[in-house]
Amino acid sequence: MARWQILQSWLLLISTLPVAWTGHKDVMAMDSSKRLKQCFCDMKSSDYTFPLEKFHDTVSAAKHCNGIMAKKQFQEADELQRSLEYRISQLKDQVDQFESEYDAGFYSIIFLRIIEIELAELNDMLRHLQNLDKSNKHLAVTLTSKVVNLTDEVQELESYDRLEVYKEYEKNKRLKRSLDECEVTLQATAAPTVPPVFGNCPHGQIFFIEGPKTYMLSQFGASYPYGAWGKDPVPAPGKETMHWVMVLVNSNLFGSYFRSYPSYGNLRTGKAYTDVSIASSVTTTNSIMGPCAVLYDDAFYYNCYNVPQVCKYTLSTKQFQTLTLPGAGIKDKFPFCTLSSTISYTDIDLATDENGLWVIYATESNYGNIVLSRLNTTRLDFLETWNTTIYKKSVSNTFMACGVLYATRHINSEYEEIFYMFDTKSGQESRDLNIRFRKLSNIIQQINYNPQDQLLYVFNDAYLVTYKTWFEK
Ligand SMILES: *[C@@H]1O[C@H](CO)[C@@H](O)[C@H](O)[C@H]1NC(C)=O
Ligand SMILES: *[C@@H]1O[C@H](CO)[C@@H](O)[C@H](O)[C@H]1NC(C)=O
Ligand SMILES: *[C@@H]1O[C@H](CO)[C@@H](O)[C@H](O)[C@H]1NC(C)=O
C-alpha cells in the first residue's frame, strides 16, 4: 500500500469521529461569527470530551506516516482474516465428518456445541469491531442485534433434529461473511487488546510466553516428528538435571521406550544416554500410544496401547499401574486438531503443574468437550474431575499451570496462540486470551509445563523447544 493511501486512511478516520464533532457543532453555533477562530479553544473548554490529544497524535503520526505502525495494523487485520478463513474451513470439515457419522442424537448435540462455539467467536469479533472504529458503529450495532437474535434462537432450539441445526449453521456462515466484509473496511484501524480474565491462582495467570528460549532438533531426527520431551519436575535424588525424549518410532503412533540424558548438555551433544524400555514391542500391552507423555516423580505416564487408560511405569520398581478413564475417546476420536489436520492419537494428554499430575481427555457424555482430572499418583486414582465446555477437537494442544488449564490453537505455520483457559479453582473459563508464541515448525505434538523451572517443554515436529512463562501477579 502506497504511503499516500495510508495517509488517506488516517484522514478518513479523523474525519469520521462522529460523536465528538456533533457535540462540537453546538458549541460553534453559539457564536457563529467567531466560529472558525474559536474552534479549538471551544473544544477544550466544552463538556464534550473530544480526544484532542489523540487527534494531534494521529495527525502527527499520519504526517510522519509511521510505516512500522501501519504495517503492524495491516498484519493484524490480515491475520485475523486468515485465521477466520482457517476456522471456517476447519468447521466445514468437522460438519462433513459429523454428517457422515450422524446417529440421530449424539452428533446433533455436537453440532449445537459447535454453533455455540462459533457464536462465542462471533461475539468476540463484534466486541473487537465495536472498539475498532466508531464510524462503523452502525454496522456493529446491526450485527450485534443479529448475533443476539441468533443466540436466542440457538438457545431455543429444543429438538436437535438435523435439518434445524444445519439451518442455523448456514445462517452463521452468512453472518460470518458479512462480518468478514466489515473487517475489510476496517483494515486501517488498530485493534484493541482484550483485557484478560484473571484466574484464581497463586502465581496469577499466564500473560506472556517468551521464547523460544532453547531449541534443537531431537537426536532421532526430523523423520520422527511425533514425540515428547522434558525434565522431571519432581526428580529422584541424583536425577535433578536429567532430560528425557520419547519419539513414536512406529508410524508416528506407537513407541516402546524413552531416551534419558544425564543433563541438557548431554541432550544437546547426544552423548551418554540410556534407553529406558517400557514395552517389549511397539504394539503390545504397555506400549506407548500417542505423543502425550510426561515423566513425573520418577515415573513415566502415557496413554496405554489401545485402551482408554493412563499407564504409569515406575522407573525404580519397573512396575505398571493403570487407570481407566470412563468414556474417554482414544485413537483419534477426540484428538487435538490443527487448522487442516488431526494430531494423531492425542486423545489423552498428560500434564504436570504445581498441583501434581493431570489428565486431559474428552468423553461423549461431555459432548466431546474437554474433561480434566487431577490424579493421585500414589495409588493412581482420581482426586477431582471437571467438565469444560471447550470442544477438544477445536484446540491444538493443552497444558496445565498452577491449576489452570490452557489450550492453544494453530494460527499459521509460524505462530500458535493460547486462546482458552479454565481455572479449576473458580470454574471460570475464558476464550479470548490472546497469547501468541512463535514456533520452529508447523505442528506442535506436545506442550508440557514444568512447575520447577516454569518453562514450557514443547515438541514441535522433532524440535525440542523451551519457552519461559510469565505470570501476572
Ligand atoms: C432481532 O429480532 C427482533 C425481534 O424479533 C427484530 O425486531 C430485529 O429486526 C431482529 N434483528 C435483526 C438484525 O435481525
Ligand atoms: C493418595 O493416595 C494415597 C494412598 O491411598 C494416600 O495416602 C494419599 O493421602 C492420597 N493423596 C491425596 C492428595 O489424596
Ligand atoms: C460431567 O458431565 C458428566 C456427563 O453429563 C456427568 O455425569 C458428570 O457428573 C459431570 N462431572 C462433573 C464433575 O460435573
Short mmCIF file of C-alpha atoms and ligand atoms in Angstrom, two decimals:
data_model
loop_
_atom_site.label_atom_id
_atom_site.label_comp_id
_atom_site.label_asym_id
_atom_site.label_seq_id
_atom_site.Cartn_x
_atom_site.Cartn_y
_atom_site.Cartn_z
CA MET A 1 0.00 0.00 0.00
CA ALA A 2 1.33 3.38 -1.01
CA ARG A 3 2.14 5.93 1.66
CA TRP A 4 -0.42 8.43 0.47
CA GLN A 5 -3.10 5.77 0.77
CA ILE A 6 -2.20 5.15 4.38
CA LEU A 7 -2.31 8.87 4.97
CA GLN A 8 -5.70 8.99 3.34
CA SER A 9 -6.95 6.22 5.61
CA TRP A 10 -5.78 8.11 8.63
CA LEU A 11 -7.52 11.25 7.48
CA LEU A 12 -10.66 9.28 6.78
CA LEU A 13 -10.52 8.02 10.32
CA ILE A 14 -10.07 11.53 11.67
CA SER A 15 -12.92 12.97 9.62
CA THR A 16 -15.33 10.33 10.82
CA LEU A 17 -15.21 10.80 14.56
CA PRO A 18 -18.96 11.35 14.76
CA VAL A 19 -19.72 11.81 18.45
CA ALA A 20 -17.05 14.35 19.12
CA TRP A 21 -17.83 16.52 16.12
CA THR A 22 -21.61 16.52 16.68
CA GLY A 23 -21.12 17.86 20.17
CA HIS A 24 -18.73 20.43 18.94
CA LYS A 25 -21.14 21.87 16.37
CA ASP A 26 -23.48 23.00 19.16
CA VAL A 27 -20.70 24.95 20.74
CA MET A 28 -19.86 26.59 17.43
CA ALA A 29 -23.49 27.54 16.80
CA MET A 30 -23.49 29.71 19.91
CA ASP A 31 -21.06 32.11 18.36
CA SER A 32 -21.15 31.74 14.61
CA SER A 33 -19.20 34.91 13.86
CA LYS A 34 -16.14 33.60 15.64
CA ARG A 35 -16.77 30.04 14.58
CA LEU A 36 -13.58 29.28 12.76
CA LYS A 37 -11.17 31.08 15.03
CA GLN A 38 -12.64 29.72 18.23
CA CYS A 39 -12.91 26.19 17.02
CA PHE A 40 -10.11 24.64 19.01
CA CYS A 41 -10.47 26.75 22.16
CA ASP A 42 -14.13 25.88 22.46
CA MET A 43 -13.42 22.26 22.13
CA LYS A 44 -11.03 22.39 25.01
CA SER A 45 -13.41 24.12 27.38
CA SER A 46 -16.56 22.28 26.36
CA ASP A 47 -18.06 19.39 28.29
CA TYR A 48 -17.60 17.13 25.33
CA THR A 49 -14.54 15.03 25.69
CA PHE A 50 -13.15 15.40 22.25
CA PRO A 51 -9.89 13.44 22.19
CA LEU A 52 -7.81 16.44 21.23
CA GLU A 53 -4.52 14.92 22.25
CA LYS A 54 -5.28 11.78 20.32
CA PHE A 55 -6.27 13.93 17.37
CA HIS A 56 -2.91 15.70 17.39
CA ASP A 57 -1.07 12.44 17.85
CA THR A 58 -2.94 10.92 14.97
CA VAL A 59 -2.32 13.85 12.67
CA SER A 60 1.32 13.76 13.60
CA ALA A 61 1.50 10.02 13.05
CA ALA A 62 -0.17 10.46 9.69
CA LYS A 63 2.27 13.22 8.77
CA HIS A 64 5.24 11.11 9.59
CA CYS A 65 3.47 8.18 8.08
CA ASN A 66 4.77 5.79 10.64
CA GLY A 67 5.46 2.77 8.49
CA ILE A 68 6.01 0.30 11.30
CA MET A 69 2.76 1.17 12.96
CA ALA A 70 0.76 0.87 9.78
CA LYS A 71 2.44 -2.37 8.92
CA LYS A 72 1.52 -3.82 12.30
CA GLN A 73 -2.10 -2.87 11.84
CA PHE A 74 -2.39 -4.42 8.43
CA GLN A 75 -0.72 -7.56 9.69
CA GLU A 76 -3.23 -7.85 12.49
CA ALA A 77 -6.23 -7.48 10.19
CA ASP A 78 -4.65 -9.90 7.77
CA GLU A 79 -4.00 -12.45 10.47
CA LEU A 80 -7.50 -12.11 11.80
CA GLN A 81 -8.93 -12.81 8.40
CA ARG A 82 -6.58 -15.67 7.74
CA SER A 83 -7.39 -17.38 10.98
CA LEU A 84 -11.10 -16.84 10.35
CA GLU A 85 -10.82 -18.49 6.97
CA TYR A 86 -8.97 -21.36 8.52
CA ARG A 87 -11.51 -21.80 11.23
CA ILE A 88 -14.38 -21.81 8.80
CA SER A 89 -12.76 -24.47 6.65
CA GLN A 90 -11.94 -26.50 9.75
CA LEU A 91 -15.55 -26.28 10.79
CA LYS A 92 -16.70 -27.33 7.36
CA ASP A 93 -14.58 -30.48 7.62
CA GLN A 94 -15.99 -31.27 11.02
CA VAL A 95 -19.51 -30.76 9.75
CA ASP A 96 -18.89 -33.11 6.82
CA GLN A 97 -17.49 -35.68 9.18
CA PHE A 98 -20.40 -35.42 11.57
CA GLU A 99 -22.86 -35.70 8.74
CA SER A 100 -21.30 -38.95 7.65
CA GLU A 101 -21.33 -40.24 11.22
CA TYR A 102 -24.75 -38.88 12.06
CA ASP A 103 -26.51 -41.10 14.61
CA ALA A 104 -29.71 -39.15 15.29
CA GLY A 105 -28.74 -38.00 18.76
CA PHE A 106 -25.24 -37.51 19.93
CA TYR A 107 -23.74 -35.80 16.92
CA SER A 108 -26.65 -33.40 16.61
CA ILE A 109 -25.78 -32.18 20.06
CA ILE A 110 -22.19 -31.80 18.92
CA PHE A 111 -23.48 -29.67 16.07
CA LEU A 112 -25.14 -27.41 18.53
CA ARG A 113 -22.00 -27.12 20.61
CA ILE A 114 -20.08 -26.07 17.54
CA ILE A 115 -22.63 -23.40 16.74
CA GLU A 116 -22.26 -22.17 20.30
CA ILE A 117 -18.51 -22.03 19.88
CA GLU A 118 -18.99 -20.14 16.64
CA LEU A 119 -21.30 -17.70 18.35
CA ALA A 120 -18.74 -17.10 21.06
CA GLU A 121 -16.22 -16.33 18.33
CA LEU A 122 -18.65 -14.00 16.61
CA ASN A 123 -19.23 -12.18 19.86
CA ASP A 124 -15.50 -11.77 20.30
CA MET A 125 -15.24 -10.33 16.83
CA LEU A 126 -18.09 -7.96 17.48
CA ARG A 127 -16.50 -6.65 20.63
CA HIS A 128 -13.40 -6.19 18.55
CA LEU A 129 -15.34 -4.33 15.89
CA GLN A 130 -17.13 -2.07 18.33
CA ASN A 131 -13.80 -0.92 19.64
CA LEU A 132 -12.18 -0.57 16.28
CA ASP A 133 -13.75 2.38 14.63
CA LYS A 134 -16.67 4.35 15.93
CA SER A 135 -17.57 5.42 12.41
CA ASN A 136 -18.71 1.86 11.76
CA LYS A 137 -20.76 1.79 14.91
CA HIS A 138 -23.99 1.45 13.00
CA LEU A 139 -22.79 -1.66 11.24
CA ALA A 140 -21.56 -3.14 14.51
CA VAL A 141 -24.91 -2.47 16.19
CA THR A 142 -26.80 -4.19 13.39
CA LEU A 143 -24.52 -7.19 13.56
CA THR A 144 -24.77 -7.31 17.34
CA SER A 145 -28.53 -7.44 17.08
CA LYS A 146 -28.21 -10.25 14.56
CA VAL A 147 -25.93 -12.23 16.85
CA VAL A 148 -28.16 -11.64 19.86
CA ASN A 149 -31.13 -12.87 17.84
CA LEU A 150 -29.18 -15.86 16.69
CA THR A 151 -28.04 -16.66 20.21
CA ASP A 152 -31.66 -16.57 21.36
CA GLU A 153 -32.65 -18.84 18.53
CA VAL A 154 -29.94 -21.35 19.30
CA GLN A 155 -30.90 -21.36 22.94
CA GLU A 156 -34.49 -22.01 21.99
CA LEU A 157 -33.56 -24.85 19.73
CA GLU A 158 -35.20 -27.65 21.62
CA SER A 159 -35.31 -30.51 19.19
CA TYR A 160 -31.86 -31.34 17.92
CA ASP A 161 -33.00 -32.64 14.59
CA ARG A 162 -30.54 -32.48 11.79
CA LEU A 163 -32.17 -30.01 9.44
CA GLU A 164 -32.88 -27.44 12.09
CA VAL A 165 -29.31 -27.49 13.30
CA TYR A 166 -27.96 -27.35 9.84
CA LYS A 167 -30.12 -24.31 9.06
CA GLU A 168 -28.58 -22.48 11.99
CA TYR A 169 -25.15 -23.39 10.77
CA GLU A 170 -25.89 -21.97 7.33
CA LYS A 171 -27.18 -18.77 8.92
CA ASN A 172 -23.94 -18.46 10.88
CA LYS A 173 -21.97 -18.78 7.68
CA ARG A 174 -23.87 -15.89 6.11
CA LEU A 175 -23.39 -13.78 9.20
CA LYS A 176 -19.70 -14.53 9.23
CA ARG A 177 -19.42 -13.41 5.63
CA SER A 178 -20.88 -10.02 6.46
CA LEU A 179 -18.50 -9.79 9.40
CA ASP A 180 -15.64 -10.51 7.06
CA GLU A 181 -16.79 -7.76 4.74
CA CYS A 182 -16.98 -5.40 7.66
CA GLU A 183 -13.46 -6.34 8.70
CA VAL A 184 -12.16 -5.44 5.27
CA THR A 185 -13.48 -1.91 5.59
CA LEU A 186 -11.70 -1.59 8.90
CA GLN A 187 -8.25 -2.63 7.85
CA ALA A 188 -6.64 0.71 8.55
CA THR A 189 -7.63 0.83 12.19
CA ALA A 190 -5.80 -0.53 15.18
CA ALA A 191 -7.31 -3.41 17.11
CA PRO A 192 -7.50 -3.12 20.90
CA THR A 193 -6.21 -5.88 23.13
CA VAL A 194 -8.90 -7.73 25.05
CA PRO A 195 -8.29 -7.45 28.79
CA PRO A 196 -7.61 -10.89 30.27
CA VAL A 197 -9.91 -12.52 32.77
CA PHE A 198 -7.97 -13.20 35.95
CA GLY A 199 -7.63 -16.69 37.28
CA ASN A 200 -7.70 -17.60 40.90
CA CYS A 201 -4.19 -18.93 41.25
CA PRO A 202 -1.18 -18.14 43.48
CA HIS A 203 1.06 -17.17 40.54
CA GLY A 204 -1.73 -15.35 38.77
CA GLN A 205 -2.42 -16.03 35.16
CA ILE A 206 -0.02 -16.53 32.27
CA PHE A 207 0.07 -13.35 30.21
CA PHE A 208 3.14 -13.82 28.06
CA ILE A 209 5.24 -16.60 26.56
CA GLU A 210 8.87 -15.69 25.98
CA GLY A 211 10.96 -17.61 23.50
CA PRO A 212 11.94 -19.94 22.03
CA LYS A 213 14.45 -19.87 24.85
CA THR A 214 16.30 -23.00 23.70
CA TYR A 215 15.76 -25.26 20.73
CA MET A 216 17.40 -28.16 18.99
CA LEU A 217 16.50 -31.00 16.67
CA SER A 218 15.99 -34.25 18.55
CA GLN A 219 18.69 -36.86 18.17
CA PHE A 220 16.19 -39.08 16.36
CA GLY A 221 15.94 -36.50 13.61
CA ALA A 222 13.19 -34.96 11.53
CA SER A 223 11.86 -38.31 10.36
CA TYR A 224 10.40 -38.81 13.85
CA PRO A 225 8.10 -35.81 14.18
CA TYR A 226 5.82 -37.31 16.85
CA GLY A 227 7.06 -37.34 20.40
CA ALA A 228 7.50 -35.65 23.73
CA TRP A 229 10.32 -34.49 25.91
CA GLY A 230 11.01 -32.76 29.18
CA LYS A 231 12.53 -32.75 32.62
CA ASP A 232 11.01 -34.38 35.69
CA PRO A 233 9.61 -31.62 37.93
CA VAL A 234 9.86 -33.91 40.97
CA PRO A 235 13.13 -35.72 40.22
CA ALA A 236 14.54 -38.62 42.16
CA PRO A 237 17.80 -37.86 44.04
CA GLY A 238 20.69 -37.76 41.58
CA LYS A 239 18.40 -37.17 38.61
CA GLU A 240 17.91 -33.43 39.07
CA THR A 241 19.33 -32.46 35.69
CA MET A 242 18.07 -35.46 33.77
CA HIS A 243 16.23 -34.80 30.49
CA TRP A 244 14.18 -37.31 28.50
CA VAL A 245 12.97 -37.67 24.93
CA MET A 246 10.39 -40.12 23.62
CA VAL A 247 9.58 -40.49 19.93
CA LEU A 248 6.87 -42.63 18.37
CA VAL A 249 9.05 -44.95 16.36
CA ASN A 250 6.18 -46.85 14.72
CA SER A 251 4.01 -44.96 12.17
CA ASN A 252 4.15 -41.80 14.33
CA LEU A 253 1.62 -43.59 16.54
CA PHE A 254 3.38 -46.02 18.88
CA GLY A 255 6.51 -46.18 20.96
CA SER A 256 8.15 -48.59 23.37
CA TYR A 257 10.89 -46.64 25.16
CA PHE A 258 12.22 -43.22 26.06
CA ARG A 259 15.76 -41.92 25.99
CA SER A 260 17.22 -40.43 29.16
CA TYR A 261 20.15 -38.00 29.25
CA PRO A 262 22.05 -37.05 32.45
CA SER A 263 21.85 -33.35 31.59
CA TYR A 264 20.69 -30.85 28.99
CA GLY A 265 24.29 -30.63 27.78
CA ASN A 266 24.27 -34.37 27.07
CA LEU A 267 20.96 -34.00 25.28
CA ARG A 268 22.48 -31.33 23.05
CA THR A 269 25.51 -33.40 22.17
CA GLY A 270 23.55 -36.67 22.02
CA LYS A 271 26.01 -38.35 24.38
CA ALA A 272 25.78 -40.56 27.47
CA TYR A 273 22.17 -41.52 27.05
CA THR A 274 20.27 -44.55 28.32
CA ASP A 275 17.24 -46.05 26.61
CA VAL A 276 14.58 -46.93 29.14
CA SER A 277 12.46 -49.77 27.84
CA ILE A 278 8.74 -49.60 28.65
CA ALA A 279 7.33 -52.38 26.47
CA SER A 280 8.80 -55.34 24.65
CA SER A 281 7.39 -54.15 21.33
CA VAL A 282 5.70 -51.10 19.84
CA THR A 283 2.28 -52.76 19.63
CA THR A 284 1.63 -54.76 22.73
CA THR A 285 0.17 -54.24 26.19
CA ASN A 286 2.03 -51.34 27.85
CA SER A 287 3.23 -49.87 24.53
CA ILE A 288 3.14 -46.10 24.32
CA MET A 289 0.24 -44.78 22.23
CA GLY A 290 0.40 -41.17 21.06
CA PRO A 291 2.85 -38.40 21.94
CA CYS A 292 1.19 -37.08 25.13
CA ALA A 293 3.56 -38.46 27.76
CA VAL A 294 5.27 -36.98 30.83
CA LEU A 295 7.86 -38.00 33.36
CA TYR A 296 6.78 -37.14 36.91
CA ASP A 297 8.24 -38.19 40.24
CA ASP A 298 10.45 -40.78 38.55
CA ALA A 299 7.51 -42.44 36.79
CA PHE A 300 6.56 -42.32 33.13
CA TYR A 301 2.87 -41.58 32.36
CA TYR A 302 1.25 -42.12 28.96
CA ASN A 303 -1.78 -43.39 27.07
CA CYS A 304 -1.57 -47.20 27.16
CA TYR A 305 -1.84 -49.18 23.98
CA ASN A 306 -5.38 -49.45 22.54
CA VAL A 307 -7.31 -48.72 25.76
CA PRO A 308 -8.73 -45.55 27.33
CA GLN A 309 -6.27 -45.76 30.18
CA VAL A 310 -3.41 -43.85 31.70
CA CYS A 311 -0.36 -46.06 32.20
CA LYS A 312 2.20 -45.38 34.89
CA TYR A 313 5.61 -47.00 34.71
CA THR A 314 7.66 -46.53 37.86
CA LEU A 315 11.34 -46.40 36.96
CA SER A 316 12.75 -47.65 40.27
CA THR A 317 10.48 -50.70 40.58
CA LYS A 318 9.71 -51.29 36.86
CA GLN A 319 6.08 -51.74 37.91
CA PHE A 320 3.00 -50.73 35.89
CA GLN A 321 -0.22 -49.23 37.17
CA THR A 322 -3.21 -48.31 35.04
CA LEU A 323 -6.22 -46.05 35.45
CA THR A 324 -9.28 -46.31 33.21
CA LEU A 325 -10.82 -43.01 32.13
CA PRO A 326 -14.55 -43.82 31.84
CA GLY A 327 -15.92 -42.93 28.41
CA ALA A 328 -12.68 -41.34 27.19
CA GLY A 329 -12.17 -41.28 23.43
CA ILE A 330 -8.99 -42.86 22.07
CA LYS A 331 -7.35 -43.37 18.68
CA ASP A 332 -8.45 -40.11 17.07
CA LYS A 333 -11.97 -39.98 18.43
CA PHE A 334 -11.24 -36.74 20.27
CA PRO A 335 -7.68 -35.76 19.35
CA PHE A 336 -6.14 -32.30 19.21
CA CYS A 337 -6.50 -30.76 15.77
CA THR A 338 -4.83 -28.03 13.80
CA LEU A 339 -6.49 -25.99 11.12
CA SER A 340 -6.31 -28.63 8.48
CA SER A 341 -5.36 -31.82 10.21
CA THR A 342 -5.58 -34.13 13.16
CA ILE A 343 -2.64 -34.52 15.54
CA SER A 344 -2.78 -38.28 15.67
CA TYR A 345 -3.50 -40.12 18.89
CA THR A 346 -3.51 -37.09 21.14
CA ASP A 347 -6.83 -38.07 22.74
CA ILE A 348 -5.38 -38.46 26.23
CA ASP A 349 -2.96 -35.75 27.30
CA LEU A 350 -0.90 -35.85 30.49
CA ALA A 351 0.20 -32.66 32.22
CA THR A 352 2.19 -31.56 35.25
CA ASP A 353 2.00 -28.38 37.31
CA GLU A 354 2.38 -27.12 40.90
CA ASN A 355 -0.57 -29.32 41.92
CA GLY A 356 0.81 -32.56 40.57
CA LEU A 357 -0.36 -34.71 37.68
CA TRP A 358 -3.37 -34.07 35.45
CA VAL A 359 -5.02 -35.88 32.60
CA ILE A 360 -6.89 -34.07 29.83
CA TYR A 361 -9.32 -36.02 27.63
CA ALA A 362 -12.85 -35.91 26.20
CA THR A 363 -15.96 -38.03 26.55
CA GLU A 364 -19.18 -38.47 24.61
CA SER A 365 -21.17 -37.71 27.75
CA ASN A 366 -19.49 -34.30 27.84
CA TYR A 367 -20.22 -33.88 24.09
CA GLY A 368 -16.60 -34.25 23.07
CA ASN A 369 -15.62 -31.32 25.26
CA ILE A 370 -12.51 -31.46 27.39
CA VAL A 371 -12.72 -33.28 30.69
CA LEU A 372 -9.96 -32.62 33.18
CA SER A 373 -8.90 -34.82 36.12
CA ARG A 374 -6.29 -34.35 38.79
CA LEU A 375 -4.75 -37.66 39.79
CA ASN A 376 -3.44 -39.19 42.95
CA THR A 377 -0.15 -40.56 41.65
CA THR A 378 0.47 -42.85 44.64
CA ARG A 379 -2.47 -45.14 44.04
CA LEU A 380 -3.12 -43.79 40.51
CA ASP A 381 -6.68 -42.67 41.01
CA PHE A 382 -8.90 -39.61 40.52
CA LEU A 383 -8.73 -36.78 43.01
CA GLU A 384 -11.14 -34.46 41.25
CA THR A 385 -12.73 -34.08 37.78
CA TRP A 386 -14.05 -31.06 35.88
CA ASN A 387 -16.19 -30.80 32.74
CA THR A 388 -15.25 -27.89 30.50
CA THR A 389 -17.22 -26.50 27.56
CA ILE A 390 -14.34 -26.38 25.10
CA TYR A 391 -14.62 -28.89 22.27
CA LYS A 392 -11.42 -30.90 22.32
CA LYS A 393 -11.03 -31.06 18.54
CA SER A 394 -11.16 -27.29 18.36
CA VAL A 395 -7.86 -26.93 20.20
CA SER A 396 -4.36 -27.84 19.06
CA ASN A 397 -2.83 -28.66 22.45
CA THR A 398 -3.23 -28.17 26.19
CA PHE A 399 -1.13 -27.79 29.32
CA MET A 400 -1.69 -27.03 32.99
CA ALA A 401 -0.04 -24.28 35.02
CA CYS A 402 -0.93 -23.50 38.60
CA GLY A 403 -4.29 -25.26 38.49
CA VAL A 404 -5.32 -23.55 35.26
CA LEU A 405 -5.88 -25.43 32.02
CA TYR A 406 -4.60 -23.58 28.96
CA ALA A 407 -5.47 -24.53 25.38
CA THR A 408 -3.81 -23.43 22.17
CA ARG A 409 -4.90 -23.07 18.59
CA HIS A 410 -2.97 -23.10 15.36
CA ILE A 411 -2.74 -19.65 13.79
CA ASN A 412 -0.34 -20.40 10.94
CA SER A 413 2.92 -22.25 10.40
CA GLU A 414 4.77 -19.59 12.40
CA TYR A 415 2.50 -18.90 15.36
CA GLU A 416 0.48 -20.79 17.91
CA GLU A 417 -1.88 -18.98 20.27
CA ILE A 418 -3.00 -19.71 23.81
CA PHE A 419 -6.64 -18.66 23.50
CA TYR A 420 -8.50 -20.58 26.18
CA MET A 421 -8.23 -21.13 29.91
CA PHE A 422 -10.19 -22.99 32.56
CA ASP A 423 -9.45 -22.18 36.18
CA THR A 424 -10.10 -25.25 38.34
CA LYS A 425 -10.25 -23.13 41.49
CA SER A 426 -13.03 -20.81 40.35
CA GLY A 427 -14.52 -22.83 37.48
CA GLN A 428 -14.05 -19.73 35.36
CA GLU A 429 -13.48 -20.16 31.62
CA SER A 430 -12.18 -17.67 29.11
CA ARG A 431 -11.89 -17.94 25.33
CA ASP A 432 -10.22 -14.70 24.45
CA LEU A 433 -6.69 -14.94 25.79
CA ASN A 434 -4.51 -13.68 23.03
CA ILE A 435 -1.08 -15.06 23.86
CA ARG A 436 0.87 -15.89 20.75
CA PHE A 437 4.20 -17.56 20.53
CA ARG A 438 6.49 -18.34 17.65
CA LYS A 439 7.13 -21.91 16.58
CA LEU A 440 10.00 -23.55 14.73
CA SER A 441 7.72 -25.68 12.60
CA ASN A 442 4.06 -26.12 11.71
CA ILE A 443 2.72 -28.72 14.14
CA ILE A 444 3.12 -28.99 17.90
CA GLN A 445 2.82 -32.56 19.15
CA GLN A 446 3.25 -31.87 22.87
CA ILE A 447 3.35 -28.98 25.32
CA ASN A 448 4.05 -29.51 28.98
CA TYR A 449 4.69 -27.05 31.80
CA ASN A 450 7.40 -27.79 34.33
CA PRO A 451 6.49 -26.08 37.66
CA GLN A 452 10.08 -26.32 38.86
CA ASP A 453 11.63 -24.04 36.23
CA GLN A 454 8.34 -22.61 34.92
CA LEU A 455 9.30 -23.47 31.36
CA LEU A 456 7.11 -24.94 28.66
CA TYR A 457 8.66 -28.02 27.08
CA VAL A 458 7.40 -28.24 23.52
CA PHE A 459 7.87 -30.99 20.96
CA ASN A 460 7.48 -29.24 17.60
CA ASP A 461 7.94 -31.51 14.55
CA ALA A 462 11.08 -33.11 16.07
CA TYR A 463 12.37 -29.83 17.53
CA LEU A 464 12.81 -29.74 21.28
CA VAL A 465 11.89 -26.22 22.33
CA THR A 466 11.55 -24.39 25.65
CA TYR A 467 9.65 -21.18 26.42
CA LYS A 468 9.58 -19.05 29.55
CA THR A 469 6.15 -18.40 31.07
CA TRP A 470 5.29 -15.01 32.54
CA PHE A 471 2.57 -14.76 35.17
CA GLU A 472 0.52 -11.74 36.08
CA LYS A 473 0.80 -11.33 39.85
C1 LIG B 1 -33.88 -9.24 16.02
O1 LIG B 1 -35.16 -9.63 16.49
C2 LIG B 1 -36.05 -8.55 16.69
C3 LIG B 1 -37.31 -9.10 17.36
O2 LIG B 1 -37.72 -10.29 16.75
C4 LIG B 1 -36.32 -7.85 15.34
O3 LIG B 1 -37.17 -6.74 15.52
C5 LIG B 1 -35.00 -7.38 14.75
O4 LIG B 1 -35.20 -6.83 13.47
C6 LIG B 1 -34.02 -8.54 14.66
N1 LIG B 1 -32.73 -8.00 14.25
C7 LIG B 1 -32.09 -8.45 13.18
C8 LIG B 1 -30.85 -7.73 12.82
O5 LIG B 1 -32.47 -9.40 12.52
C1 LIG B 2 -3.20 -40.57 47.53
O1 LIG B 2 -3.36 -41.90 47.85
C2 LIG B 2 -2.54 -42.34 48.96
C3 LIG B 2 -2.67 -43.84 49.10
O2 LIG B 2 -4.00 -44.25 49.13
C4 LIG B 2 -2.96 -41.58 50.20
O3 LIG B 2 -2.14 -41.95 51.29
C5 LIG B 2 -2.80 -40.08 49.92
O4 LIG B 2 -3.28 -39.34 51.01
C6 LIG B 2 -3.57 -39.67 48.67
N1 LIG B 2 -3.21 -38.31 48.35
C7 LIG B 2 -4.12 -37.35 48.24
C8 LIG B 2 -3.62 -36.00 47.88
O5 LIG B 2 -5.30 -37.55 48.41
C1 LIG B 3 -19.55 -34.15 33.86
O1 LIG B 3 -20.56 -34.49 32.95
C2 LIG B 3 -21.00 -35.84 33.05
C3 LIG B 3 -21.98 -36.10 31.93
O2 LIG B 3 -23.01 -35.17 31.94
C4 LIG B 3 -21.61 -36.08 34.42
O3 LIG B 3 -22.02 -37.43 34.55
C5 LIG B 3 -20.58 -35.75 35.49
O4 LIG B 3 -21.16 -35.87 36.78
C6 LIG B 3 -20.04 -34.35 35.30
N1 LIG B 3 -18.94 -34.15 36.22
C7 LIG B 3 -18.76 -33.04 36.92
C8 LIG B 3 -17.60 -33.00 37.82
O5 LIG B 3 -19.53 -32.09 36.83
#
